[in-house]
Amino acid sequence: MSDIVLETKKLTKYFYDPVKFQVLKEIDMRINHGEFVSIVGKSGCGKSTLLYLLSTMDTDYEGQLYLEDALITGKTDRELAQIRNEKIGFVFQFHYLLSEYNVLRNVMLPGLKLGKLSEAEIEHHAMEHLRTLDMAEQALKMPNQLSGGQKQRVAIARALINNPLVIMGDEPTGNLDKKNSDLVFDIFSQLTQEHKQTLLIVTHDTDFASRTQRTITMQDGSIIS
């Protein structure tokens, strides 16, 4: 089996509002299994747009996208939803925890949706992830009882619940202070080193990016390094 988790071939994206504008220009890239990769570049360079294409949340593009050597381009919305839930964990800048559920239930939700394990098994895995992230004691609290850093750790646990092929993050430390940003970085680093988790993180934080294994730099819709 190939070591390549994610690959793009000539990935191109246009925006049409108000006029046609090319935001991504024939992006060729590969992400290997167990790599911790950051994507950097000035605002408007296309890095978040690229991430949303890679995550299959946006399907309006030219070129090809491969996940584990399988062509993802052209699949139906339903097939893509299944791939996202099973293969891709996503951590946003804002945690998006559901306020009506406690921490444990929030972490369990993608696993319950996937439906491959029993509820008891999903709960067991959720508690394991919360323990890894030093959040087990907060499991029965509601999101509004947590700090910003704690909420983001819960969001990471939720992204891990289905044992995804790759975790993607869009500015996951963007709303955090330095102490909590460093904590999130250490969590990601540990996931790569101990669990061979593949991570692809878009960030403005140059200090964060400099500590990842590889940095992809974008400018004007192209990869320049």
CSV table of C-alpha atoms in Angstrom, one decimal:
chain,number,residue,atom,x,y,z
A,1,MET,CA,0.0,0.0,0.0
A,2,SER,CA,1.2,3.5,-0.8
A,3,ASP,CA,2.5,5.8,1.9
A,4,ILE,CA,0.6,8.7,0.4
A,5,VAL,CA,-2.5,9.7,2.3
A,6,LEU,CA,-3.6,12.7,0.2
A,7,GLU,CA,-2.6,13.8,-3.3
A,8,THR,CA,-3.8,16.5,-5.6
A,9,LYS,CA,-3.1,16.8,-9.4
A,10,LYS,CA,-3.5,20.2,-11.0
A,11,LEU,CA,-6.2,21.3,-8.4
A,12,THR,CA,-7.6,24.6,-9.7
A,13,LYS,CA,-10.4,26.7,-8.2
A,14,TYR,CA,-12.3,29.8,-9.4
A,15,PHE,CA,-14.5,32.2,-7.5
A,16,TYR,CA,-17.2,33.9,-9.6
A,17,ASP,CA,-18.4,36.7,-7.4
A,18,PRO,CA,-18.6,39.4,-8.7
A,19,VAL,CA,-16.2,38.4,-11.5
A,20,LYS,CA,-14.3,35.2,-12.4
A,21,PHE,CA,-11.2,35.0,-10.2
A,22,GLN,CA,-8.7,32.1,-10.1
A,23,VAL,CA,-8.0,31.5,-6.4
A,24,LEU,CA,-6.0,28.2,-6.8
A,25,LYS,CA,-3.6,27.5,-9.7
A,26,GLU,CA,-2.9,23.9,-10.6
A,27,ILE,CA,-1.9,22.7,-7.1
A,28,ASP,CA,0.2,19.5,-7.1
A,29,MET,CA,0.9,18.2,-3.5
A,30,ARG,CA,1.3,15.0,-1.5
A,31,ILE,CA,0.8,14.4,2.2
A,32,ASN,CA,2.4,11.2,3.5
A,33,HIS,CA,1.2,8.9,6.3
A,34,GLY,CA,2.2,10.1,9.7
A,35,GLU,CA,3.4,13.6,8.5
A,36,PHE,CA,2.7,16.8,10.5
A,37,VAL,CA,2.4,19.4,7.8
A,38,SER,CA,1.5,23.1,8.1
A,39,ILE,CA,0.2,25.4,5.3
A,40,VAL,CA,1.2,29.1,5.6
A,41,GLY,CA,0.8,32.2,3.5
A,42,LYS,CA,-0.7,35.7,3.7
A,43,SER,CA,-4.5,36.2,4.0
A,44,GLY,CA,-6.1,35.7,0.7
A,45,CYS,CA,-3.4,33.4,-0.7
A,46,GLY,CA,-5.9,30.4,-1.0
A,47,LYS,CA,-4.7,28.2,1.9
A,48,SER,CA,-8.1,27.9,3.6
A,49,THR,CA,-9.8,27.4,0.2
A,50,LEU,CA,-7.3,24.6,-0.5
A,51,LEU,CA,-8.1,22.9,2.8
A,52,TYR,CA,-11.8,23.0,2.2
A,53,LEU,CA,-11.2,21.3,-1.2
A,54,LEU,CA,-8.9,18.7,0.4
A,55,SER,CA,-11.6,18.0,3.1
A,56,THR,CA,-14.2,17.4,0.3
A,57,MET,CA,-16.4,20.1,1.9
A,58,ASP,CA,-16.1,22.1,-1.4
A,59,THR,CA,-16.4,20.1,-4.6
A,60,ASP,CA,-16.4,22.9,-7.1
A,61,TYR,CA,-12.9,22.6,-8.6
A,62,GLU,CA,-10.9,21.4,-11.6
A,63,GLY,CA,-8.2,18.7,-11.3
A,64,GLN,CA,-8.1,15.5,-9.2
A,65,LEU,CA,-8.1,14.7,-5.5
A,66,TYR,CA,-6.9,11.3,-4.2
A,67,LEU,CA,-7.3,9.8,-0.8
A,68,GLU,CA,-5.2,6.7,-0.2
A,69,ASP,CA,-4.6,6.4,-4.0
A,70,ALA,CA,-8.4,6.4,-4.6
A,71,LEU,CA,-9.9,9.1,-6.8
A,72,ILE,CA,-12.3,11.2,-4.7
A,73,THR,CA,-13.2,13.7,-7.5
A,74,GLY,CA,-16.6,13.1,-8.9
A,75,LYS,CA,-18.1,11.1,-6.0
A,76,THR,CA,-21.7,11.9,-4.9
A,77,ASP,CA,-22.4,14.1,-1.9
A,78,ARG,CA,-23.5,11.1,0.0
A,79,GLU,CA,-20.3,9.2,-0.7
A,80,LEU,CA,-18.3,12.2,0.2
A,81,ALA,CA,-20.2,12.6,3.5
A,82,GLN,CA,-19.3,9.0,4.4
A,83,ILE,CA,-15.6,9.6,3.4
A,84,ARG,CA,-15.5,12.8,5.6
A,85,ASN,CA,-17.0,11.1,8.6
A,86,GLU,CA,-14.8,8.0,8.3
A,87,LYS,CA,-11.5,9.3,7.0
A,88,ILE,CA,-11.2,13.0,7.9
A,89,GLY,CA,-11.1,14.6,11.3
A,90,PHE,CA,-11.6,18.4,11.2
A,91,VAL,CA,-10.6,21.0,13.8
A,92,PHE,CA,-11.9,24.6,13.1
A,93,GLN,CA,-10.7,27.9,14.5
A,94,PHE,CA,-14.0,27.9,16.5
A,95,HIS,CA,-14.7,24.7,18.4
A,96,TYR,CA,-18.4,24.2,17.2
A,97,LEU,CA,-19.4,22.1,20.2
A,98,LEU,CA,-23.1,21.6,20.5
A,99,SER,CA,-24.3,23.5,23.6
A,100,GLU,CA,-27.1,21.1,24.4
A,101,TYR,CA,-24.7,18.1,24.9
A,102,ASN,CA,-22.1,17.4,27.5
A,103,VAL,CA,-18.4,17.1,26.6
A,104,LEU,CA,-18.5,13.3,26.3
A,105,ARG,CA,-21.6,13.3,24.0
A,106,ASN,CA,-20.0,16.0,21.8
A,107,VAL,CA,-17.0,13.7,21.3
A,108,MET,CA,-19.2,10.7,20.6
A,109,LEU,CA,-21.4,12.3,18.0
A,110,PRO,CA,-19.4,11.5,14.8
A,111,GLY,CA,-18.9,7.9,16.0
A,112,LEU,CA,-22.6,7.5,16.6
A,113,LYS,CA,-23.3,9.0,13.1
A,114,LEU,CA,-20.8,6.6,11.5
A,115,GLY,CA,-22.5,3.7,13.3
A,116,LYS,CA,-19.6,1.1,13.0
A,117,LEU,CA,-19.4,0.5,16.8
A,118,SER,CA,-21.8,0.1,19.6
A,119,GLU,CA,-22.6,3.1,21.7
A,120,ALA,CA,-20.7,1.6,24.7
A,121,GLU,CA,-17.6,1.1,22.5
A,122,ILE,CA,-17.8,4.7,21.2
A,123,GLU,CA,-18.2,6.0,24.7
A,124,HIS,CA,-15.1,4.0,25.8
A,125,HIS,CA,-13.0,5.4,22.9
A,126,ALA,CA,-14.3,8.9,23.6
A,127,MET,CA,-13.2,8.6,27.2
A,128,GLU,CA,-9.8,7.3,26.1
A,129,HIS,CA,-9.3,10.4,23.9
A,130,LEU,CA,-10.4,12.7,26.6
A,131,ARG,CA,-8.0,11.1,29.0
A,132,THR,CA,-5.1,11.5,26.4
A,133,LEU,CA,-6.0,15.2,26.2
A,134,ASP,CA,-6.3,15.6,30.0
A,135,MET,CA,-10.0,16.3,29.7
A,136,ALA,CA,-11.5,13.1,31.3
A,137,GLU,CA,-12.5,14.9,34.5
A,138,GLN,CA,-14.5,17.4,32.4
A,139,ALA,CA,-16.5,14.7,30.5
A,140,LEU,CA,-19.8,15.4,32.1
A,141,LYS,CA,-19.6,19.2,32.0
A,142,MET,CA,-21.4,21.3,29.4
A,143,PRO,CA,-19.4,23.3,26.8
A,144,ASN,CA,-20.3,26.6,28.5
A,145,GLN,CA,-18.5,25.5,31.6
A,146,LEU,CA,-15.1,25.1,29.8
A,147,SER,CA,-12.4,27.6,28.9
A,148,GLY,CA,-11.5,28.3,25.3
A,149,GLY,CA,-8.4,26.0,25.4
A,150,GLN,CA,-10.5,23.2,27.0
A,151,LYS,CA,-13.2,23.5,24.3
A,152,GLN,CA,-10.5,23.2,21.6
A,153,ARG,CA,-9.2,20.0,23.2
A,154,VAL,CA,-12.7,18.6,23.2
A,155,ALA,CA,-12.9,19.5,19.5
A,156,ILE,CA,-9.6,17.6,18.9
A,157,ALA,CA,-11.0,14.5,20.8
A,158,ARG,CA,-14.1,14.7,18.6
A,159,ALA,CA,-11.9,14.8,15.4
A,160,LEU,CA,-10.1,11.7,16.6
A,161,ILE,CA,-13.2,9.6,17.5
A,162,ASN,CA,-13.5,7.7,14.2
A,163,ASN,CA,-9.7,7.0,14.0
A,164,PRO,CA,-9.4,9.2,10.8
A,165,LEU,CA,-6.8,8.8,8.1
A,166,VAL,CA,-6.0,12.5,8.4
A,167,ILE,CA,-6.8,15.4,10.7
A,168,MET,CA,-7.2,18.8,9.1
A,169,GLY,CA,-7.2,22.1,11.0
A,170,ASP,CA,-8.2,25.5,9.8
A,171,GLU,CA,-6.4,28.0,12.2
A,172,PRO,CA,-7.0,25.7,15.2
A,173,THR,CA,-5.0,27.9,17.5
A,174,GLY,CA,-6.3,31.2,16.0
A,175,ASN,CA,-8.6,32.0,19.0
A,176,LEU,CA,-6.1,30.8,21.7
A,177,ASP,CA,-3.5,32.5,23.8
A,178,LYS,CA,0.2,31.4,23.5
A,179,LYS,CA,-0.1,29.0,26.4
A,180,ASN,CA,-3.1,27.2,24.9
A,181,SER,CA,-1.6,27.4,21.4
A,182,ASP,CA,1.5,25.6,22.7
A,183,LEU,CA,-0.7,23.0,24.4
A,184,VAL,CA,-2.6,22.3,21.1
A,185,PHE,CA,0.7,22.1,19.2
A,186,ASP,CA,2.1,19.6,21.8
A,187,ILE,CA,-1.1,17.5,21.5
A,188,PHE,CA,-0.7,17.4,17.7
A,189,SER,CA,3.0,16.6,17.9
A,190,GLN,CA,2.2,13.7,20.3
A,191,LEU,CA,-0.5,12.3,18.0
A,192,THR,CA,2.1,12.2,15.2
A,193,GLN,CA,4.9,10.7,17.2
A,194,GLU,CA,3.0,8.2,19.2
A,195,HIS,CA,0.1,7.3,17.0
A,196,LYS,CA,1.5,8.1,13.5
A,197,GLN,CA,-1.5,10.4,13.0
A,198,THR,CA,-1.4,12.5,9.8
A,199,LEU,CA,-2.0,16.2,10.4
A,200,LEU,CA,-2.5,19.0,7.9
A,201,ILE,CA,-2.9,22.4,9.6
A,202,VAL,CA,-3.5,25.8,8.0
A,203,THR,CA,-2.1,28.5,10.3
A,204,HIS,CA,-1.1,32.2,10.5
A,205,ASP,CA,1.1,31.3,13.5
A,206,THR,CA,4.7,31.3,12.1
A,207,ASP,CA,6.0,29.8,15.4
A,208,PHE,CA,3.5,27.0,15.2
A,209,ALA,CA,4.4,26.3,11.5
A,210,SER,CA,8.2,26.4,12.2
A,211,ARG,CA,7.8,23.5,14.6
A,212,THR,CA,5.9,21.2,12.2
A,213,GLN,CA,7.7,18.5,10.2
A,214,ARG,CA,7.1,20.3,6.9
A,215,THR,CA,5.7,23.6,5.9
A,216,ILE,CA,3.9,24.3,2.6
A,217,THR,CA,4.1,28.0,1.7
A,218,MET,CA,1.4,29.5,-0.6
A,219,GLN,CA,1.3,32.8,-2.5
A,220,ASP,CA,-1.4,34.0,-4.9
A,221,GLY,CA,-3.0,30.6,-5.2
A,222,SER,CA,0.2,28.7,-5.9
A,223,ILE,CA,2.5,26.6,-3.7
A,224,ILE,CA,5.9,28.4,-3.8
A,225,SER,CA,7.8,26.1,-1.4
